[in-house]
């Protein structure tokens, strides 16, 4: 619906909205064009890599590698809503997402004989003997998104058994997760705790919203948020980064489920802090910081309205606009290299480098820009609509 200014309800002009949707189409095309299928395989037919996307691609050297658990999950969460937005024309995106889900399912250990393994997701391939547990949580989020989209119980079941594995094996007695878990030795490895690890809480938020099971709040979401509060206070003197792996978004969801004034205060502080990370051109500090910050601001604007917070949202909306403008400059639009076409340059802070087409940048950009376009509900990395 157009206003007198010529803008749509989402704040974009009709031309800007079409440009934003075209960005999303091309980003999805990068996924589809590089997905391993029997018709378009990576050089070897009858491969166990069916449905797998690329993790990254170097246009100069031609080097690339296959994606893993969290990259498959990220792509699925972007492709499914785009398929709905495109209606009948979105069938290729939907088919690609379902095929990607089959590869994701091949990474999950479903052997019930050992509870130290049952439900876990492997990091990269069906043979990888370890998992970075934060990456596994993104795979489980994708299962939640698949269940929300298709209503197929298998996806919800797989999300739940991974979350249950996480609670049994990845979460320590202090309520903080390990960094890596090794399946052959049943050993976990921890590093210096980092705020981004608490982004796994979004998995527990989604499962609580889908099932109503309070276990996911009391045993998963709340302990991670308690750890986040401690780490946030300790990190106050550090240089802020735009990429916290959606921990702030998880915190917004948590405060919608239970009262925690201290966490609510951090949510507001973090949203304001992110404004300081953004350069005038719309880029942000941290790997793909502008994408994560942009999605965080999108959530925060809805969150602040729902909570009726007494502050102007104009600075956040302007920051979103600048981020969207910058992100559009990062997409490869030259069709001479079809392995790069439509992908987004990433693995860099402030967008300083254009050496790698990266799935992190492409996937986050697809979700952020599709939400910005406003024509469809985008549940991925979103605390609303669940």
mmCIF file of C-alpha atoms in Angstrom:
data_model
loop_
_atom_site.group_PDB
_atom_site.id
_atom_site.type_symbol
_atom_site.label_atom_id
_atom_site.label_comp_id
_atom_site.label_asym_id
_atom_site.label_seq_id
_atom_site.Cartn_x
_atom_site.Cartn_y
_atom_site.Cartn_z
ATOM 1 C CA UNK A 1 0.000 0.000 0.000
ATOM 2 C CA UNK A 2 1.395 3.368 -1.042
ATOM 3 C CA UNK A 3 1.450 6.504 1.122
ATOM 4 C CA UNK A 4 1.286 10.079 -0.183
ATOM 5 C CA UNK A 5 5.077 10.163 -0.245
ATOM 6 C CA UNK A 6 5.048 7.260 -2.679
ATOM 7 C CA UNK A 7 6.528 4.895 -0.108
ATOM 8 C CA UNK A 8 5.185 1.478 0.702
ATOM 9 C CA UNK A 9 4.026 0.436 4.148
ATOM 10 C CA UNK A 10 7.534 -0.848 4.926
ATOM 11 C CA UNK A 11 9.059 2.579 4.271
ATOM 12 C CA UNK A 12 10.474 1.789 0.829
ATOM 13 C CA UNK A 13 9.500 3.347 -2.466
ATOM 14 C CA UNK A 14 8.130 0.888 -5.051
ATOM 15 C CA UNK A 15 11.440 1.049 -6.928
ATOM 16 C CA UNK A 16 13.515 0.461 -3.787
ATOM 17 C CA UNK A 17 11.293 -2.445 -2.831
ATOM 18 C CA UNK A 18 11.753 -4.070 -6.239
ATOM 19 C CA UNK A 19 15.524 -3.530 -6.019
ATOM 20 C CA UNK A 20 15.564 -5.140 -2.591
ATOM 21 C CA UNK A 21 13.591 -8.141 -3.806
ATOM 22 C CA UNK A 22 15.917 -8.499 -6.798
ATOM 23 C CA UNK A 23 18.864 -8.581 -4.412
ATOM 24 C CA UNK A 24 17.170 -11.485 -2.616
ATOM 25 C CA UNK A 25 16.447 -13.309 -5.876
ATOM 26 C CA UNK A 26 20.075 -13.067 -6.931
ATOM 27 C CA UNK A 27 21.358 -14.139 -3.499
ATOM 28 C CA UNK A 28 19.133 -17.197 -3.654
ATOM 29 C CA UNK A 29 20.433 -17.815 -7.161
ATOM 30 C CA UNK A 30 23.958 -18.071 -5.753
ATOM 31 C CA UNK A 31 22.774 -20.860 -3.488
ATOM 32 C CA UNK A 32 20.810 -22.645 -6.208
ATOM 33 C CA UNK A 33 23.531 -22.286 -8.805
ATOM 34 C CA UNK A 34 26.132 -23.836 -6.512
ATOM 35 C CA UNK A 35 24.053 -26.506 -4.788
ATOM 36 C CA UNK A 36 25.245 -30.048 -5.422
ATOM 37 C CA UNK A 37 22.491 -31.956 -7.244
ATOM 38 C CA UNK A 38 22.429 -34.951 -9.592
ATOM 39 C CA UNK A 39 21.662 -32.597 -12.483
ATOM 40 C CA UNK A 40 24.282 -30.012 -11.468
ATOM 41 C CA UNK A 41 26.884 -31.828 -9.384
ATOM 42 C CA UNK A 42 30.383 -30.830 -8.296
ATOM 43 C CA UNK A 43 32.107 -33.142 -10.751
ATOM 44 C CA UNK A 44 31.141 -36.507 -9.276
ATOM 45 C CA UNK A 45 27.674 -37.995 -9.630
ATOM 46 C CA UNK A 46 25.947 -40.203 -7.062
ATOM 47 C CA UNK A 47 27.556 -38.163 -4.272
ATOM 48 C CA UNK A 48 26.777 -38.035 -0.555
ATOM 49 C CA UNK A 49 26.976 -34.241 -0.960
ATOM 50 C CA UNK A 50 23.503 -34.024 -2.538
ATOM 51 C CA UNK A 51 21.773 -30.872 -1.332
ATOM 52 C CA UNK A 52 24.965 -29.299 -0.024
ATOM 53 C CA UNK A 53 25.753 -25.623 -0.635
ATOM 54 C CA UNK A 54 29.110 -23.845 -0.825
ATOM 55 C CA UNK A 55 30.706 -22.403 2.305
ATOM 56 C CA UNK A 56 32.857 -19.920 0.413
ATOM 57 C CA UNK A 57 34.330 -19.231 -3.010
ATOM 58 C CA UNK A 58 37.438 -17.314 -4.038
ATOM 59 C CA UNK A 59 36.867 -15.783 -7.504
ATOM 60 C CA UNK A 60 40.598 -15.173 -8.017
ATOM 61 C CA UNK A 61 41.879 -18.689 -7.331
ATOM 62 C CA UNK A 62 38.690 -20.652 -7.906
ATOM 63 C CA UNK A 63 39.086 -22.336 -4.516
ATOM 64 C CA UNK A 64 35.888 -23.299 -2.724
ATOM 65 C CA UNK A 65 34.622 -25.752 -0.134
ATOM 66 C CA UNK A 66 31.353 -27.354 0.859
ATOM 67 C CA UNK A 67 29.094 -26.028 3.555
ATOM 68 C CA UNK A 68 28.390 -27.507 6.959
ATOM 69 C CA UNK A 69 25.711 -27.666 9.600
ATOM 70 C CA UNK A 70 25.215 -23.989 10.313
ATOM 71 C CA UNK A 71 25.619 -22.860 6.703
ATOM 72 C CA UNK A 72 22.987 -25.317 5.525
ATOM 73 C CA UNK A 73 20.713 -24.092 8.313
ATOM 74 C CA UNK A 74 21.245 -20.427 7.484
ATOM 75 C CA UNK A 75 20.461 -20.989 3.809
ATOM 76 C CA UNK A 76 17.280 -22.909 4.631
ATOM 77 C CA UNK A 77 16.049 -20.085 6.869
ATOM 78 C CA UNK A 78 16.534 -17.597 4.021
ATOM 79 C CA UNK A 79 15.231 -19.666 1.120
ATOM 80 C CA UNK A 80 11.949 -20.814 2.684
ATOM 81 C CA UNK A 81 10.410 -17.349 3.218
ATOM 82 C CA UNK A 82 11.724 -16.126 -0.135
ATOM 83 C CA UNK A 83 9.931 -19.045 -1.793
ATOM 84 C CA UNK A 84 6.691 -17.899 -0.138
ATOM 85 C CA UNK A 85 7.354 -14.305 -1.183
ATOM 86 C CA UNK A 86 7.833 -15.339 -4.813
ATOM 87 C CA UNK A 87 4.677 -17.516 -4.754
ATOM 88 C CA UNK A 88 4.558 -19.891 -7.752
ATOM 89 C CA UNK A 89 7.905 -18.577 -8.988
ATOM 90 C CA UNK A 90 9.539 -19.618 -5.712
ATOM 91 C CA UNK A 91 9.339 -23.368 -6.302
ATOM 92 C CA UNK A 92 13.095 -23.657 -7.094
ATOM 93 C CA UNK A 93 13.960 -21.947 -3.792
ATOM 94 C CA UNK A 94 11.640 -24.215 -1.844
ATOM 95 C CA UNK A 95 12.988 -27.339 -3.542
ATOM 96 C CA UNK A 96 16.547 -26.233 -2.814
ATOM 97 C CA UNK A 97 15.697 -25.698 0.860
ATOM 98 C CA UNK A 98 14.118 -29.142 1.186
ATOM 99 C CA UNK A 99 17.108 -30.740 -0.545
ATOM 100 C CA UNK A 100 19.432 -28.818 1.786
ATOM 101 C CA UNK A 101 17.429 -30.159 4.724
ATOM 102 C CA UNK A 102 18.117 -33.717 3.589
ATOM 103 C CA UNK A 103 21.850 -33.048 3.709
ATOM 104 C CA UNK A 104 21.409 -31.413 7.127
ATOM 105 C CA UNK A 105 19.566 -34.508 8.367
ATOM 106 C CA UNK A 106 22.425 -36.701 7.141
ATOM 107 C CA UNK A 107 24.669 -34.917 9.655
ATOM 108 C CA UNK A 108 22.568 -35.930 12.657
ATOM 109 C CA UNK A 109 23.432 -38.951 14.792
ATOM 110 C CA UNK A 110 20.201 -40.880 15.371
ATOM 111 C CA UNK A 111 21.680 -43.997 17.006
ATOM 112 C CA UNK A 112 19.978 -44.313 20.416
ATOM 113 C CA UNK A 113 22.556 -46.662 21.919
ATOM 114 C CA UNK A 114 24.669 -43.854 23.382
ATOM 115 C CA UNK A 115 23.066 -40.736 24.884
ATOM 116 C CA UNK A 116 26.388 -38.949 24.595
ATOM 117 C CA UNK A 117 25.863 -39.044 20.824
ATOM 118 C CA UNK A 118 22.143 -39.419 20.147
ATOM 119 C CA UNK A 119 20.725 -36.254 18.589
ATOM 120 C CA UNK A 120 24.034 -34.522 17.957
ATOM 121 C CA UNK A 121 24.801 -32.890 14.619
ATOM 122 C CA UNK A 122 28.157 -33.289 12.917
ATOM 123 C CA UNK A 123 29.970 -30.138 11.814
ATOM 124 C CA UNK A 124 30.629 -30.656 8.118
ATOM 125 C CA UNK A 125 30.089 -34.104 6.683
ATOM 126 C CA UNK A 126 28.468 -37.364 7.838
ATOM 127 C CA UNK A 127 31.971 -38.505 8.855
ATOM 128 C CA UNK A 128 33.117 -35.423 10.801
ATOM 129 C CA UNK A 129 33.893 -36.613 14.357
ATOM 130 C CA UNK A 130 33.116 -33.318 16.123
ATOM 131 C CA UNK A 131 30.745 -30.341 16.328
ATOM 132 C CA UNK A 132 31.121 -26.693 17.290
ATOM 133 C CA UNK A 133 28.000 -26.660 19.433
ATOM 134 C CA UNK A 134 26.953 -23.110 18.529
ATOM 135 C CA UNK A 135 26.949 -24.175 14.878
ATOM 136 C CA UNK A 136 24.765 -27.157 15.697
ATOM 137 C CA UNK A 137 22.227 -24.857 17.320
ATOM 138 C CA UNK A 138 21.797 -23.032 13.999
ATOM 139 C CA UNK A 139 21.099 -26.362 12.322
ATOM 140 C CA UNK A 140 18.404 -27.020 14.929
ATOM 141 C CA UNK A 141 16.930 -23.560 14.336
ATOM 142 C CA UNK A 142 16.597 -24.523 10.680
ATOM 143 C CA UNK A 143 14.710 -27.672 11.697
ATOM 144 C CA UNK A 144 12.353 -25.400 13.664
ATOM 145 C CA UNK A 145 11.880 -23.189 10.598
ATOM 146 C CA UNK A 146 11.245 -26.253 8.419
ATOM 147 C CA UNK A 147 8.611 -27.519 10.844
ATOM 148 C CA UNK A 148 6.975 -24.094 10.966
ATOM 149 C CA UNK A 149 6.867 -24.008 7.169
ATOM 150 C CA UNK A 150 5.859 -27.614 6.385
ATOM 151 C CA UNK A 151 4.252 -28.864 9.637
ATOM 152 C CA UNK A 152 6.186 -32.106 9.175
ATOM 153 C CA UNK A 153 6.785 -33.570 12.651
ATOM 154 C CA UNK A 154 10.123 -35.089 11.645
ATOM 155 C CA UNK A 155 11.740 -31.657 11.589
ATOM 156 C CA UNK A 156 10.457 -30.742 15.049
ATOM 157 C CA UNK A 157 11.563 -34.107 16.406
ATOM 158 C CA UNK A 158 15.080 -33.574 15.072
ATOM 159 C CA UNK A 159 15.266 -30.075 16.566
ATOM 160 C CA UNK A 160 14.170 -31.441 19.937
ATOM 161 C CA UNK A 161 16.598 -34.342 20.034
ATOM 162 C CA UNK A 162 19.489 -32.001 19.198
ATOM 163 C CA UNK A 163 18.414 -29.547 21.912
ATOM 164 C CA UNK A 164 18.156 -32.420 24.389
ATOM 165 C CA UNK A 165 21.645 -33.614 23.391
ATOM 166 C CA UNK A 166 22.913 -30.056 23.915
ATOM 167 C CA UNK A 167 21.430 -29.936 27.420
ATOM 168 C CA UNK A 168 22.917 -33.342 28.332
ATOM 169 C CA UNK A 169 26.380 -32.975 26.828
ATOM 170 C CA UNK A 170 27.263 -29.455 25.697
ATOM 171 C CA UNK A 171 26.023 -27.376 28.630
ATOM 172 C CA UNK A 172 28.286 -27.376 31.669
ATOM 173 C CA UNK A 173 27.235 -27.433 35.301
ATOM 174 C CA UNK A 174 27.761 -23.673 35.377
ATOM 175 C CA UNK A 175 25.141 -23.260 32.631
ATOM 176 C CA UNK A 176 27.661 -22.311 29.941
ATOM 177 C CA UNK A 177 28.299 -24.390 26.782
ATOM 178 C CA UNK A 178 31.504 -25.970 25.613
ATOM 179 C CA UNK A 179 33.048 -24.812 22.363
ATOM 180 C CA UNK A 180 33.540 -28.184 20.637
ATOM 181 C CA UNK A 181 32.378 -31.723 21.343
ATOM 182 C CA UNK A 182 34.300 -34.766 20.059
ATOM 183 C CA UNK A 183 32.192 -37.836 19.340
ATOM 184 C CA UNK A 184 34.876 -40.516 19.304
ATOM 185 C CA UNK A 185 36.263 -39.640 22.747
ATOM 186 C CA UNK A 186 33.057 -38.170 24.228
ATOM 187 C CA UNK A 187 35.077 -35.159 25.327
ATOM 188 C CA UNK A 188 34.215 -31.493 25.238
ATOM 189 C CA UNK A 189 36.618 -28.629 24.704
ATOM 190 C CA UNK A 190 36.034 -25.193 26.155
ATOM 191 C CA UNK A 191 37.671 -21.862 25.430
ATOM 192 C CA UNK A 192 37.490 -18.461 27.039
ATOM 193 C CA UNK A 193 33.723 -17.787 27.265
ATOM 194 C CA UNK A 194 32.474 -15.406 24.573
ATOM 195 C CA UNK A 195 29.155 -13.595 24.260
ATOM 196 C CA UNK A 196 28.399 -15.044 20.826
ATOM 197 C CA UNK A 197 28.073 -18.542 22.311
ATOM 198 C CA UNK A 198 24.815 -17.481 23.963
ATOM 199 C CA UNK A 199 23.244 -17.043 20.527
ATOM 200 C CA UNK A 200 22.314 -20.733 20.849
ATOM 201 C CA UNK A 201 19.572 -19.563 23.207
ATOM 202 C CA UNK A 202 17.474 -18.670 20.169
ATOM 203 C CA UNK A 203 17.100 -22.404 19.483
ATOM 204 C CA UNK A 204 15.553 -22.886 22.934
ATOM 205 C CA UNK A 205 13.303 -19.855 22.421
ATOM 206 C CA UNK A 206 11.945 -21.306 19.183
ATOM 207 C CA UNK A 207 11.376 -24.736 20.709
ATOM 208 C CA UNK A 208 9.498 -23.259 23.637
ATOM 209 C CA UNK A 209 7.306 -21.256 21.285
ATOM 210 C CA UNK A 210 6.612 -24.308 19.114
ATOM 211 C CA UNK A 211 6.029 -26.866 21.874
ATOM 212 C CA UNK A 212 5.180 -24.940 25.035
ATOM 213 C CA UNK A 213 7.752 -27.060 26.908
ATOM 214 C CA UNK A 214 9.103 -24.933 29.771
ATOM 215 C CA UNK A 215 12.229 -27.090 29.948
ATOM 216 C CA UNK A 216 13.670 -25.176 27.054
ATOM 217 C CA UNK A 217 13.351 -21.931 28.994
ATOM 218 C CA UNK A 218 14.414 -23.137 32.436
ATOM 219 C CA UNK A 219 17.256 -25.460 31.388
ATOM 220 C CA UNK A 220 18.442 -23.812 28.163
ATOM 221 C CA UNK A 221 17.406 -20.227 27.527
ATOM 222 C CA UNK A 222 17.649 -18.875 31.070
ATOM 223 C CA UNK A 223 21.112 -20.305 31.942
ATOM 224 C CA UNK A 224 22.554 -18.941 28.709
ATOM 225 C CA UNK A 225 21.072 -15.535 29.406
ATOM 226 C CA UNK A 226 22.504 -15.546 32.934
ATOM 227 C CA UNK A 227 25.921 -16.184 31.402
ATOM 228 C CA UNK A 228 25.324 -13.423 28.873
ATOM 229 C CA UNK A 229 24.623 -10.916 31.634
ATOM 230 C CA UNK A 230 27.906 -11.786 33.361
ATOM 231 C CA UNK A 231 29.937 -11.571 30.180
ATOM 232 C CA UNK A 232 28.288 -8.358 29.028
ATOM 233 C CA UNK A 233 29.238 -6.613 32.248
ATOM 234 C CA UNK A 234 32.827 -7.853 31.894
ATOM 235 C CA UNK A 235 33.061 -6.702 28.270
ATOM 236 C CA UNK A 236 31.953 -3.113 28.810
ATOM 237 C CA UNK A 237 35.449 -1.716 28.140
ATOM 238 C CA UNK A 238 36.013 -3.727 24.953
ATOM 239 C CA UNK A 239 35.574 -2.395 21.439
ATOM 240 C CA UNK A 240 32.017 -3.244 20.340
ATOM 241 C CA UNK A 241 31.376 -5.540 17.388
ATOM 242 C CA UNK A 242 28.274 -5.684 15.247
ATOM 243 C CA UNK A 243 28.289 -9.492 15.277
ATOM 244 C CA UNK A 244 27.250 -11.165 18.543
ATOM 245 C CA UNK A 245 25.793 -14.183 16.703
ATOM 246 C CA UNK A 246 22.255 -13.070 17.633
ATOM 247 C CA UNK A 247 22.744 -13.173 21.382
ATOM 248 C CA UNK A 248 21.007 -9.796 21.764
ATOM 249 C CA UNK A 249 18.093 -11.092 19.682
ATOM 250 C CA UNK A 250 17.909 -14.119 21.985
ATOM 251 C CA UNK A 251 17.830 -11.779 24.972
ATOM 252 C CA UNK A 252 14.873 -9.898 23.505
ATOM 253 C CA UNK A 253 13.012 -13.169 23.173
ATOM 254 C CA UNK A 254 13.879 -14.153 26.729
ATOM 255 C CA UNK A 255 12.462 -10.938 28.181
ATOM 256 C CA UNK A 256 9.207 -11.592 26.351
ATOM 257 C CA UNK A 257 8.924 -14.939 28.168
ATOM 258 C CA UNK A 258 9.953 -13.997 31.703
ATOM 259 C CA UNK A 259 10.687 -10.898 33.755
ATOM 260 C CA UNK A 260 14.340 -9.911 33.969
ATOM 261 C CA UNK A 261 14.867 -6.140 34.312
ATOM 262 C CA UNK A 262 18.657 -6.486 34.192
ATOM 263 C CA UNK A 263 18.498 -8.403 30.903
ATOM 264 C CA UNK A 264 15.973 -5.906 29.528
ATOM 265 C CA UNK A 265 18.399 -3.091 30.322
ATOM 266 C CA UNK A 266 21.167 -4.901 28.451
ATOM 267 C CA UNK A 267 18.877 -5.314 25.427
ATOM 268 C CA UNK A 268 18.418 -1.544 25.240
ATOM 269 C CA UNK A 269 22.094 -0.835 25.864
ATOM 270 C CA UNK A 270 23.153 -3.286 23.175
ATOM 271 C CA UNK A 271 20.836 -1.763 20.572
ATOM 272 C CA UNK A 272 22.309 1.661 21.307
ATOM 273 C CA UNK A 273 25.858 0.311 21.400
ATOM 274 C CA UNK A 274 25.437 -1.129 17.910
ATOM 275 C CA UNK A 275 24.791 2.369 16.574
ATOM 276 C CA UNK A 276 28.345 3.233 17.623
ATOM 277 C CA UNK A 277 29.674 0.278 15.581
ATOM 278 C CA UNK A 278 28.238 1.592 12.344
ATOM 279 C CA UNK A 279 30.278 3.688 9.953
ATOM 280 C CA UNK A 280 28.657 6.502 7.972
ATOM 281 C CA UNK A 281 28.558 4.248 4.883
ATOM 282 C CA UNK A 282 26.428 1.653 6.724
ATOM 283 C CA UNK A 283 29.144 -0.934 7.366
ATOM 284 C CA UNK A 284 29.894 -2.206 10.870
ATOM 285 C CA UNK A 285 32.772 -3.594 12.888
ATOM 286 C CA UNK A 286 33.085 -7.371 13.139
ATOM 287 C CA UNK A 287 32.744 -10.172 10.597
ATOM 288 C CA UNK A 288 29.529 -9.368 8.726
ATOM 289 C CA UNK A 289 28.688 -6.955 11.541
ATOM 290 C CA UNK A 290 26.307 -4.865 9.434
ATOM 291 C CA UNK A 291 24.120 -7.908 8.726
ATOM 292 C CA UNK A 292 23.792 -9.100 12.323
ATOM 293 C CA UNK A 293 23.416 -5.538 13.608
ATOM 294 C CA UNK A 294 20.750 -4.857 10.981
ATOM 295 C CA UNK A 295 18.726 -7.927 11.947
ATOM 296 C CA UNK A 296 19.140 -6.997 15.609
ATOM 297 C CA UNK A 297 17.797 -3.496 14.931
ATOM 298 C CA UNK A 298 14.887 -4.928 12.960
ATOM 299 C CA UNK A 299 13.969 -7.052 15.954
ATOM 300 C CA UNK A 300 14.532 -4.200 18.358
ATOM 301 C CA UNK A 301 12.158 -1.835 16.562
ATOM 302 C CA UNK A 302 9.330 -4.393 16.868
ATOM 303 C CA UNK A 303 10.385 -5.285 20.395
ATOM 304 C CA UNK A 304 10.412 -1.642 21.551
ATOM 305 C CA UNK A 305 6.970 -1.058 20.092
ATOM 306 C CA UNK A 306 5.593 -4.191 21.749
ATOM 307 C CA UNK A 307 7.121 -3.225 25.105
ATOM 308 C CA UNK A 308 6.102 0.421 24.603
ATOM 309 C CA UNK A 309 9.593 1.609 25.440
ATOM 310 C CA UNK A 310 9.841 5.405 25.775
ATOM 311 C CA UNK A 311 12.424 6.117 23.110
ATOM 312 C CA UNK A 312 12.578 7.241 19.504
ATOM 313 C CA UNK A 313 13.161 4.475 16.990
ATOM 314 C CA UNK A 314 14.263 6.900 14.282
ATOM 315 C CA UNK A 315 18.022 6.301 14.861
ATOM 316 C CA UNK A 316 17.563 2.532 14.483
ATOM 317 C CA UNK A 317 15.457 2.856 11.356
ATOM 318 C CA UNK A 318 18.059 5.153 9.844
ATOM 319 C CA UNK A 319 20.784 2.652 10.771
ATOM 320 C CA UNK A 320 18.772 -0.110 9.072
ATOM 321 C CA UNK A 321 18.436 2.039 5.951
ATOM 322 C CA UNK A 322 22.190 2.709 5.831
ATOM 323 C CA UNK A 323 23.002 -0.968 6.380
ATOM 324 C CA UNK A 324 20.679 -1.991 3.549
ATOM 325 C CA UNK A 325 22.267 0.546 1.199
ATOM 326 C CA UNK A 326 25.762 -0.703 2.035
ATOM 327 C CA UNK A 327 24.846 -4.378 1.741
ATOM 328 C CA UNK A 328 23.611 -3.884 -1.813
ATOM 329 C CA UNK A 329 27.128 -2.775 -2.807
ATOM 330 C CA UNK A 330 28.555 -6.128 -1.629
ATOM 331 C CA UNK A 331 26.733 -8.372 -4.077
ATOM 332 C CA UNK A 332 28.520 -9.733 -7.150
ATOM 333 C CA UNK A 333 26.464 -8.678 -10.184
ATOM 334 C CA UNK A 334 28.890 -9.658 -12.955
ATOM 335 C CA UNK A 335 27.608 -12.778 -14.735
ATOM 336 C CA UNK A 336 30.980 -13.808 -16.195
ATOM 337 C CA UNK A 337 31.655 -16.061 -13.187
ATOM 338 C CA UNK A 338 28.503 -18.012 -12.441
ATOM 339 C CA UNK A 339 29.997 -19.482 -9.266
ATOM 340 C CA UNK A 340 30.217 -15.930 -7.874
ATOM 341 C CA UNK A 341 27.115 -14.363 -9.438
ATOM 342 C CA UNK A 342 24.587 -13.228 -6.849
ATOM 343 C CA UNK A 343 26.837 -14.090 -3.923
ATOM 344 C CA UNK A 344 27.866 -11.512 -1.340
ATOM 345 C CA UNK A 345 31.463 -10.694 -0.419
ATOM 346 C CA UNK A 346 32.174 -11.378 3.231
ATOM 347 C CA UNK A 347 34.507 -12.709 5.915
ATOM 348 C CA UNK A 348 35.581 -9.142 6.597
ATOM 349 C CA UNK A 349 35.033 -6.264 9.020
ATOM 350 C CA UNK A 350 33.567 -3.013 7.674
ATOM 351 C CA UNK A 351 33.352 -4.685 4.266
ATOM 352 C CA UNK A 352 37.024 -3.900 3.733
ATOM 353 C CA UNK A 353 37.737 -6.906 1.497
ATOM 354 C CA UNK A 354 36.196 -8.329 -1.663
ATOM 355 C CA UNK A 355 38.265 -11.505 -1.867
ATOM 356 C CA UNK A 356 35.717 -14.145 -0.808
ATOM 357 C CA UNK A 357 32.103 -14.811 -1.693
ATOM 358 C CA UNK A 358 30.933 -16.147 1.657
ATOM 359 C CA UNK A 359 27.795 -17.950 2.728
ATOM 360 C CA UNK A 360 27.643 -16.024 6.023
ATOM 361 C CA UNK A 361 27.345 -12.705 4.225
ATOM 362 C CA UNK A 362 25.019 -14.102 1.546
ATOM 363 C CA UNK A 363 22.683 -15.846 4.001
ATOM 364 C CA UNK A 364 22.474 -13.048 6.543
ATOM 365 C CA UNK A 365 21.996 -10.505 3.766
ATOM 366 C CA UNK A 366 19.177 -12.558 2.245
ATOM 367 C CA UNK A 367 17.302 -12.687 5.564
ATOM 368 C CA UNK A 368 17.935 -9.022 6.410
ATOM 369 C CA UNK A 369 16.985 -7.708 2.974
ATOM 370 C CA UNK A 370 13.895 -9.907 2.661
ATOM 371 C CA UNK A 371 12.662 -8.633 5.991
ATOM 372 C CA UNK A 372 13.445 -5.094 4.867
ATOM 373 C CA UNK A 373 11.418 -5.604 1.689
ATOM 374 C CA UNK A 374 8.420 -6.371 3.877
ATOM 375 C CA UNK A 375 6.398 -8.622 1.594
ATOM 376 C CA UNK A 376 6.549 -11.766 3.712
ATOM 377 C CA UNK A 377 7.118 -12.820 7.303
ATOM 378 C CA UNK A 378 10.719 -13.949 7.817
ATOM 379 C CA UNK A 379 10.988 -16.183 10.914
ATOM 380 C CA UNK A 380 14.745 -16.786 10.795
ATOM 381 C CA UNK A 381 16.599 -14.838 13.512
ATOM 382 C CA UNK A 382 13.281 -13.272 14.379
ATOM 383 C CA UNK A 383 11.648 -13.421 17.821
ATOM 384 C CA UNK A 384 8.222 -12.676 16.369
ATOM 385 C CA UNK A 385 5.901 -14.925 14.387
ATOM 386 C CA UNK A 386 6.594 -18.131 16.316
#
